[in-house]
């Protein structure tokens, strides 16, 4: 019999959901990060289409580092290290890029006759051309996963990792 | 802390990767010409950007580069001077796209990695009277940027042609396409 009350009932459910969210984010960011890291020039071209900045250095820096940051975050989540710090980083990234996707889709929508949810483009997310509404929904789920990981109380191992990382 | 470590590792990975991006290079020069000091020197410098998108093409025309339509591209391809290297085609797409299919005998110039391609390509450009640059066609801008790269590397503007229709128009016209390496002989399509 396990003496820890959190190993049963709602506590166990919360932890299981946390593990699931962690593994989903890990798998996704490992995959999409690797795809982009293998073809950084393609990612740079797609990133350029967002017109986020006119500074080549900044654009190149984002294109060169973001895929590897994603791979790094995916790896950390997979092994369960520095989970909350990684979740915070991914949460910020997801919010920024979801905003950029919405802005770009609205710009396309304003310039043509396409219904918003009929718009498709390669968002540079590592999964090729996507339907914009579906992508926003997917990102919403990922944002919830990252927020969940950030919000739930870490288990002891992750807490130690976070403490070591912030030391 | 996680962000700093990940960012540091990412910079290192980009530096070590053969496909890494040169952080200081302007890969999307709009108003200026990308200049490459010499084929064996990796560093490129770029003048300030002025415009973007479709405005690139008139900019090239002002530089003296002509735009080739599909009919002209086919004529250049069928011209006997192509056999002697006086007319050459340059494919401005990445490795995978080039290997999947290119205009037979076309040289490759992936503009993101000019150091890899220019040393072989520039001597061929020096001999050629006409250099036809193309990419996928449609919204593809790589042929325009690659042309700017060649201009910056010293290829005379009056020798350069940009085939804006690119491979899409080429294939639509039923012209032959070569797969694999340059002059691999693996040719598909083309009118008998």
Tab-separated table of C-alpha atoms in Angstrom:
chain	number	residue	atom	x	y	z
A	1	UNK	CA	0.000	0.000	0.000
A	2	UNK	CA	1.422	3.376	-1.033
A	3	UNK	CA	1.465	5.851	1.853
A	4	UNK	CA	1.587	8.880	-0.477
A	5	UNK	CA	-1.997	10.147	-0.831
A	6	UNK	CA	-1.127	11.900	-4.082
A	7	UNK	CA	-0.373	8.566	-5.732
A	8	UNK	CA	-4.107	7.879	-5.728
A	9	UNK	CA	-7.217	9.685	-6.939
A	10	UNK	CA	-7.070	13.209	-8.385
A	11	UNK	CA	-3.384	13.642	-7.567
A	12	UNK	CA	-2.484	10.633	-9.649
A	13	UNK	CA	-4.669	11.864	-12.488
A	14	UNK	CA	-2.979	15.247	-12.424
A	15	UNK	CA	0.459	13.672	-12.532
A	16	UNK	CA	-0.525	11.323	-15.351
A	17	UNK	CA	-1.889	14.246	-17.359
A	18	UNK	CA	1.346	16.090	-16.668
A	19	UNK	CA	3.424	13.161	-17.919
A	20	UNK	CA	1.253	12.908	-21.021
A	21	UNK	CA	1.555	16.641	-21.731
A	22	UNK	CA	5.315	16.445	-21.221
A	23	UNK	CA	5.724	13.496	-23.590
A	24	UNK	CA	3.468	15.022	-26.258
A	25	UNK	CA	5.433	18.271	-26.203
A	26	UNK	CA	8.741	16.392	-26.125
A	27	UNK	CA	7.922	14.240	-29.152
A	28	UNK	CA	6.520	17.127	-31.139
A	29	UNK	CA	9.358	19.564	-30.511
A	30	UNK	CA	12.030	16.918	-31.052
A	31	UNK	CA	10.501	16.104	-34.427
A	32	UNK	CA	9.712	19.603	-35.688
A	33	UNK	CA	12.969	21.005	-34.299
A	34	UNK	CA	14.978	18.299	-36.080
A	35	UNK	CA	13.153	18.873	-39.379
A	36	UNK	CA	13.947	22.587	-39.225
A	37	UNK	CA	17.492	22.078	-37.983
A	38	UNK	CA	18.221	19.819	-40.965
A	39	UNK	CA	16.959	22.456	-43.418
A	40	UNK	CA	17.713	25.835	-41.823
A	41	UNK	CA	17.686	27.689	-45.154
A	42	UNK	CA	14.123	26.528	-45.828
A	43	UNK	CA	13.138	27.628	-42.339
A	44	UNK	CA	14.818	30.996	-42.898
A	45	UNK	CA	12.812	31.548	-46.084
A	46	UNK	CA	9.553	30.710	-44.330
A	47	UNK	CA	10.438	32.905	-41.379
A	48	UNK	CA	11.226	35.768	-43.762
A	49	UNK	CA	7.673	35.595	-45.103
A	50	UNK	CA	6.317	36.697	-41.720
A	51	UNK	CA	8.127	40.052	-42.091
A	52	UNK	CA	8.882	39.997	-38.373
A	53	UNK	CA	12.049	42.025	-38.751
A	54	UNK	CA	14.077	43.759	-41.429
A	55	UNK	CA	17.315	43.081	-39.575
A	56	UNK	CA	19.181	40.216	-41.294
A	57	UNK	CA	21.195	39.406	-38.177
A	58	UNK	CA	18.101	39.013	-36.030
A	59	UNK	CA	16.282	36.975	-38.668
A	60	UNK	CA	19.291	34.708	-39.210
A	61	UNK	CA	19.783	34.313	-35.477
A	62	UNK	CA	16.200	33.167	-34.975
A	63	UNK	CA	16.335	30.807	-37.976
A	64	UNK	CA	19.671	29.349	-36.938
A	65	UNK	CA	18.970	28.847	-33.267
A	66	UNK	CA	15.247	28.241	-32.855
A	67	UNK	CA	15.240	24.715	-34.326
A	68	UNK	CA	18.088	23.651	-32.043
A	69	UNK	CA	16.403	25.300	-29.059
A	70	UNK	CA	13.322	23.221	-29.865
A	71	UNK	CA	15.389	20.033	-30.076
A	72	UNK	CA	17.035	20.929	-26.766
A	73	UNK	CA	13.663	21.613	-25.124
A	74	UNK	CA	12.216	18.393	-26.520
A	75	UNK	CA	15.165	16.435	-25.135
A	76	UNK	CA	14.855	18.020	-21.700
A	77	UNK	CA	11.137	17.270	-21.563
A	78	UNK	CA	11.719	13.703	-22.696
A	79	UNK	CA	14.162	12.975	-19.894
A	80	UNK	CA	12.092	15.001	-17.405
A	81	UNK	CA	14.743	17.574	-16.557
A	82	UNK	CA	14.118	21.283	-15.933
A	83	UNK	CA	10.529	20.686	-16.968
A	84	UNK	CA	8.991	23.930	-15.735
A	85	UNK	CA	11.729	26.144	-17.175
A	86	UNK	CA	11.449	24.349	-20.492
A	87	UNK	CA	7.660	24.590	-20.419
A	88	UNK	CA	7.914	28.341	-19.829
A	89	UNK	CA	10.279	28.720	-22.786
A	90	UNK	CA	7.989	26.715	-25.071
A	91	UNK	CA	4.932	28.580	-23.820
A	92	UNK	CA	6.466	31.933	-24.752
A	93	UNK	CA	7.545	30.594	-28.131
A	94	UNK	CA	4.138	29.076	-28.867
A	95	UNK	CA	2.288	32.257	-27.945
A	96	UNK	CA	4.582	34.447	-30.074
A	97	UNK	CA	4.408	32.212	-33.137
A	98	UNK	CA	0.682	31.554	-32.848
A	99	UNK	CA	0.218	35.338	-32.799
A	100	UNK	CA	2.419	35.622	-35.892
A	101	UNK	CA	0.433	32.899	-37.689
A	102	UNK	CA	-2.861	34.637	-36.875
A	103	UNK	CA	-1.487	38.004	-38.035
A	104	UNK	CA	-0.242	36.525	-41.301
A	105	UNK	CA	-3.513	34.693	-41.924
A	106	UNK	CA	-5.483	37.884	-41.230
A	107	UNK	CA	-3.271	39.730	-43.669
A	108	UNK	CA	-3.913	37.098	-46.367
A	109	UNK	CA	-7.626	37.150	-45.526
A	110	UNK	CA	-7.769	40.939	-45.823
A	111	UNK	CA	-5.989	40.904	-49.157
A	112	UNK	CA	-8.160	38.291	-50.866
A	113	UNK	CA	-11.515	36.648	-50.943
A	114	UNK	CA	-10.584	33.475	-49.112
A	115	UNK	CA	-12.562	32.621	-45.989
A	116	UNK	CA	-10.247	32.701	-42.980
A	117	UNK	CA	-10.436	28.953	-42.360
A	118	UNK	CA	-9.759	28.131	-46.019
A	119	UNK	CA	-6.324	29.740	-45.819
A	120	UNK	CA	-3.385	27.340	-46.038
A	121	UNK	CA	0.324	28.069	-45.950
A	122	UNK	CA	3.570	26.591	-44.745
A	123	UNK	CA	3.879	28.236	-41.356
A	124	UNK	CA	7.480	27.103	-40.833
A	125	UNK	CA	6.294	24.820	-38.071
A	126	UNK	CA	8.110	21.813	-39.497
A	127	UNK	CA	4.965	20.074	-40.704
A	128	UNK	CA	4.634	21.560	-44.192
A	129	UNK	CA	1.584	23.386	-45.521
A	130	UNK	CA	-1.254	23.523	-43.006
A	131	UNK	CA	-4.787	24.820	-42.698
A	132	UNK	CA	-4.566	27.941	-40.560
A	133	UNK	CA	-7.579	27.218	-38.320
A	134	UNK	CA	-6.394	23.704	-37.648
A	135	UNK	CA	-2.924	25.025	-36.835
A	136	UNK	CA	-4.306	27.611	-34.410
A	137	UNK	CA	-6.332	24.866	-32.706
A	138	UNK	CA	-3.291	22.603	-32.482
A	139	UNK	CA	-1.178	25.402	-31.062
A	140	UNK	CA	-3.935	26.178	-28.564
A	141	UNK	CA	-3.740	22.601	-27.302
A	142	UNK	CA	0.063	22.800	-27.122
A	143	UNK	CA	-0.173	26.094	-25.212
A	144	UNK	CA	-2.491	24.388	-22.730
A	145	UNK	CA	-0.030	21.481	-22.393
A	146	UNK	CA	2.874	23.848	-21.741
A	147	UNK	CA	0.800	25.924	-19.305
A	148	UNK	CA	-0.262	22.736	-17.544
A	149	UNK	CA	3.340	21.666	-17.083
A	150	UNK	CA	4.195	25.104	-15.808
A	151	UNK	CA	1.267	25.232	-13.397
A	152	UNK	CA	1.274	21.811	-11.800
A	153	UNK	CA	3.458	21.133	-8.815
A	154	UNK	CA	6.630	19.449	-9.983
A	155	UNK	CA	7.515	16.048	-8.689
A	156	UNK	CA	10.631	15.898	-6.554
A	157	UNK	CA	12.995	15.004	-9.364
A	158	UNK	CA	11.887	17.858	-11.576
A	159	UNK	CA	11.916	20.244	-8.640
A	160	UNK	CA	15.527	19.310	-7.931
A	161	UNK	CA	16.414	19.860	-11.572
A	162	UNK	CA	14.776	23.249	-11.562
A	163	UNK	CA	16.592	24.220	-8.402
A	164	UNK	CA	19.893	23.057	-9.841
A	165	UNK	CA	19.214	24.895	-13.095
A	166	UNK	CA	18.340	28.152	-11.383
A	167	UNK	CA	21.296	27.950	-8.970
B	1	UNK	CA	18.756	29.393	-17.370
B	2	UNK	CA	17.172	26.828	-19.696
B	3	UNK	CA	16.860	29.496	-22.386
B	4	UNK	CA	20.493	30.530	-22.049
B	5	UNK	CA	21.837	26.986	-22.192
B	6	UNK	CA	19.575	26.071	-25.127
B	7	UNK	CA	20.546	29.245	-26.981
B	8	UNK	CA	24.252	28.582	-26.415
B	9	UNK	CA	23.948	24.997	-27.619
B	10	UNK	CA	21.913	26.175	-30.610
B	11	UNK	CA	24.594	28.671	-31.650
B	12	UNK	CA	27.241	25.966	-31.349
B	13	UNK	CA	25.157	23.493	-33.369
B	14	UNK	CA	24.594	26.082	-36.112
B	15	UNK	CA	28.310	26.818	-36.214
B	16	UNK	CA	29.250	23.138	-36.501
B	17	UNK	CA	26.512	22.134	-38.933
B	18	UNK	CA	27.508	22.061	-42.630
B	19	UNK	CA	24.031	23.479	-43.338
B	20	UNK	CA	24.450	26.244	-40.766
B	21	UNK	CA	23.371	29.792	-41.582
B	22	UNK	CA	25.879	32.649	-41.781
B	23	UNK	CA	24.485	34.969	-39.135
B	24	UNK	CA	25.711	38.257	-40.580
B	25	UNK	CA	24.781	37.696	-44.228
B	26	UNK	CA	21.708	39.326	-45.749
B	27	UNK	CA	20.021	36.464	-47.591
B	28	UNK	CA	17.232	38.688	-48.877
B	29	UNK	CA	18.938	41.697	-50.440
B	30	UNK	CA	16.322	43.814	-52.140
B	31	UNK	CA	17.959	46.955	-53.412
B	32	UNK	CA	21.591	46.021	-53.456
B	33	UNK	CA	23.830	43.470	-55.046
B	34	UNK	CA	25.266	40.694	-52.919
B	35	UNK	CA	28.992	40.788	-53.447
B	36	UNK	CA	31.252	37.811	-53.019
B	37	UNK	CA	34.920	38.669	-52.759
B	38	UNK	CA	36.245	35.626	-54.599
B	39	UNK	CA	35.148	32.074	-55.268
B	40	UNK	CA	37.545	30.683	-52.685
B	41	UNK	CA	36.680	33.240	-50.020
B	42	UNK	CA	33.619	32.396	-48.032
B	43	UNK	CA	32.651	35.850	-46.839
B	44	UNK	CA	29.945	37.779	-48.606
B	45	UNK	CA	28.840	41.323	-47.967
B	46	UNK	CA	25.594	42.956	-48.880
B	47	UNK	CA	24.464	46.479	-49.528
B	48	UNK	CA	21.414	47.796	-47.675
B	49	UNK	CA	18.044	46.414	-48.637
B	50	UNK	CA	15.485	48.745	-50.136
B	51	UNK	CA	12.483	46.824	-51.398
B	52	UNK	CA	11.055	43.321	-51.259
B	53	UNK	CA	9.002	40.825	-53.242
B	54	UNK	CA	8.066	41.388	-56.859
B	55	UNK	CA	9.879	44.720	-56.877
B	56	UNK	CA	13.066	42.663	-57.081
B	57	UNK	CA	12.557	41.922	-60.761
B	58	UNK	CA	12.395	45.539	-62.002
B	59	UNK	CA	15.453	46.127	-59.825
B	60	UNK	CA	17.305	43.428	-61.712
B	61	UNK	CA	16.206	44.864	-65.042
B	62	UNK	CA	17.610	48.226	-63.986
B	63	UNK	CA	20.888	46.449	-63.342
B	64	UNK	CA	20.819	45.299	-66.964
B	65	UNK	CA	19.658	41.737	-66.409
B	66	UNK	CA	17.018	40.531	-68.859
B	67	UNK	CA	13.998	38.428	-68.019
B	68	UNK	CA	13.582	35.312	-70.169
B	69	UNK	CA	10.164	33.861	-70.873
B	70	UNK	CA	9.555	30.164	-71.383
B	71	UNK	CA	9.875	30.421	-75.172
B	72	UNK	CA	13.299	32.070	-74.875
B	73	UNK	CA	14.402	29.501	-72.316
B	74	UNK	CA	13.507	26.672	-74.688
B	75	UNK	CA	15.332	28.440	-77.530
B	76	UNK	CA	18.440	28.805	-75.373
B	77	UNK	CA	18.204	25.139	-74.440
B	78	UNK	CA	17.960	24.030	-78.072
B	79	UNK	CA	20.714	26.382	-79.216
B	80	UNK	CA	23.850	24.556	-80.367
B	81	UNK	CA	25.983	26.926	-78.288
B	82	UNK	CA	24.706	25.175	-75.162
B	83	UNK	CA	26.712	22.102	-76.158
B	84	UNK	CA	29.940	24.104	-76.027
B	85	UNK	CA	29.158	25.892	-72.768
B	86	UNK	CA	28.445	29.237	-74.374
B	87	UNK	CA	24.926	29.029	-72.997
B	88	UNK	CA	24.477	27.598	-69.519
B	89	UNK	CA	21.532	27.097	-67.202
B	90	UNK	CA	21.794	27.661	-63.458
B	91	UNK	CA	19.351	26.044	-61.045
B	92	UNK	CA	18.969	28.172	-57.920
B	93	UNK	CA	17.236	25.574	-55.761
B	94	UNK	CA	18.412	23.404	-52.879
B	95	UNK	CA	20.061	19.987	-53.198
B	96	UNK	CA	16.964	17.831	-52.835
B	97	UNK	CA	14.889	19.769	-55.366
B	98	UNK	CA	17.807	19.831	-57.803
B	99	UNK	CA	18.320	16.069	-57.503
B	100	UNK	CA	14.617	15.427	-58.049
B	101	UNK	CA	14.716	17.192	-61.379
B	102	UNK	CA	16.468	20.040	-63.183
B	103	UNK	CA	16.942	21.294	-66.716
B	104	UNK	CA	19.432	18.857	-68.277
B	105	UNK	CA	23.010	20.005	-67.802
B	106	UNK	CA	22.050	22.859	-65.454
B	107	UNK	CA	24.589	23.917	-62.869
B	108	UNK	CA	23.389	24.261	-59.304
B	109	UNK	CA	23.662	27.400	-57.191
B	110	UNK	CA	21.917	27.120	-53.834
B	111	UNK	CA	22.185	30.768	-52.900
B	112	UNK	CA	22.285	29.977	-49.186
B	113	UNK	CA	25.595	28.167	-49.587
B	114	UNK	CA	27.440	30.077	-52.361
B	115	UNK	CA	30.864	28.988	-51.097
B	116	UNK	CA	29.994	25.438	-52.071
B	117	UNK	CA	28.879	26.174	-55.640
B	118	UNK	CA	30.592	29.297	-56.907
B	119	UNK	CA	34.114	27.872	-57.249
B	120	UNK	CA	32.897	25.484	-59.955
B	121	UNK	CA	30.202	27.688	-61.397
B	122	UNK	CA	32.095	30.952	-61.902
B	123	UNK	CA	34.624	29.544	-64.419
B	124	UNK	CA	31.671	28.216	-66.430
B	125	UNK	CA	30.001	31.643	-66.226
B	126	UNK	CA	33.234	33.289	-67.389
B	127	UNK	CA	33.121	31.231	-70.598
B	128	UNK	CA	29.380	31.517	-71.171
B	129	UNK	CA	27.820	34.210	-73.338
B	130	UNK	CA	24.440	33.598	-71.745
B	131	UNK	CA	23.623	32.404	-68.233
B	132	UNK	CA	19.973	31.479	-67.674
B	133	UNK	CA	19.036	31.340	-63.985
B	134	UNK	CA	15.833	29.707	-62.794
B	135	UNK	CA	14.176	28.183	-59.731
B	136	UNK	CA	10.810	26.532	-59.148
B	137	UNK	CA	8.755	29.287	-60.763
B	138	UNK	CA	5.596	30.765	-59.308
B	139	UNK	CA	6.408	32.679	-56.140
B	140	UNK	CA	9.990	31.431	-56.020
B	141	UNK	CA	12.486	34.257	-55.589
B	142	UNK	CA	15.648	32.181	-55.432
B	143	UNK	CA	16.508	32.786	-59.101
B	144	UNK	CA	16.422	36.552	-58.520
B	145	UNK	CA	18.615	36.336	-55.435
B	146	UNK	CA	20.995	33.905	-57.149
B	147	UNK	CA	21.286	36.315	-60.075
B	148	UNK	CA	22.187	39.083	-57.658
B	149	UNK	CA	24.805	36.780	-56.215
B	150	UNK	CA	26.292	36.166	-59.663
B	151	UNK	CA	26.248	39.895	-60.406
B	152	UNK	CA	28.121	40.482	-57.183
B	153	UNK	CA	30.614	37.774	-58.086
B	154	UNK	CA	31.483	39.628	-61.277
B	155	UNK	CA	29.293	38.014	-63.946
B	156	UNK	CA	28.325	40.717	-66.444
B	157	UNK	CA	24.667	41.732	-66.267
B	158	UNK	CA	24.184	41.582	-70.036
B	159	UNK	CA	25.001	37.864	-69.953
B	160	UNK	CA	22.421	37.070	-67.300
B	161	UNK	CA	18.819	36.042	-67.933
B	162	UNK	CA	16.258	35.163	-65.283
B	163	UNK	CA	13.734	32.548	-66.336
B	164	UNK	CA	10.921	33.514	-63.971
B	165	UNK	CA	8.580	30.713	-65.071
B	166	UNK	CA	11.133	28.271	-63.734
B	167	UNK	CA	10.863	24.531	-63.685
B	168	UNK	CA	7.058	24.579	-63.423
B	169	UNK	CA	6.713	26.242	-66.825
B	170	UNK	CA	9.525	24.119	-68.219
B	171	UNK	CA	7.734	20.917	-67.286
B	172	UNK	CA	4.377	22.324	-68.410
B	173	UNK	CA	5.907	22.833	-71.854
B	174	UNK	CA	6.885	19.161	-71.925
B	175	UNK	CA	10.605	19.870	-71.879
B	176	UNK	CA	13.097	17.247	-70.639
B	177	UNK	CA	14.131	17.057	-67.001
B	178	UNK	CA	17.284	15.451	-65.663
B	179	UNK	CA	17.343	13.856	-62.213
B	180	UNK	CA	20.302	13.169	-59.943
B	181	UNK	CA	23.623	14.875	-60.521
B	182	UNK	CA	24.467	17.269	-63.361
B	183	UNK	CA	24.868	15.374	-66.643
B	184	UNK	CA	23.743	12.158	-64.952
B	185	UNK	CA	21.991	11.213	-68.168
B	186	UNK	CA	18.816	10.280	-66.266
B	187	UNK	CA	16.456	12.276	-68.424
B	188	UNK	CA	12.688	12.116	-68.385
B	189	UNK	CA	10.117	13.837	-70.524
B	190	UNK	CA	10.781	15.994	-73.518
B	191	UNK	CA	9.210	15.930	-76.900
B	192	UNK	CA	10.435	13.176	-79.217
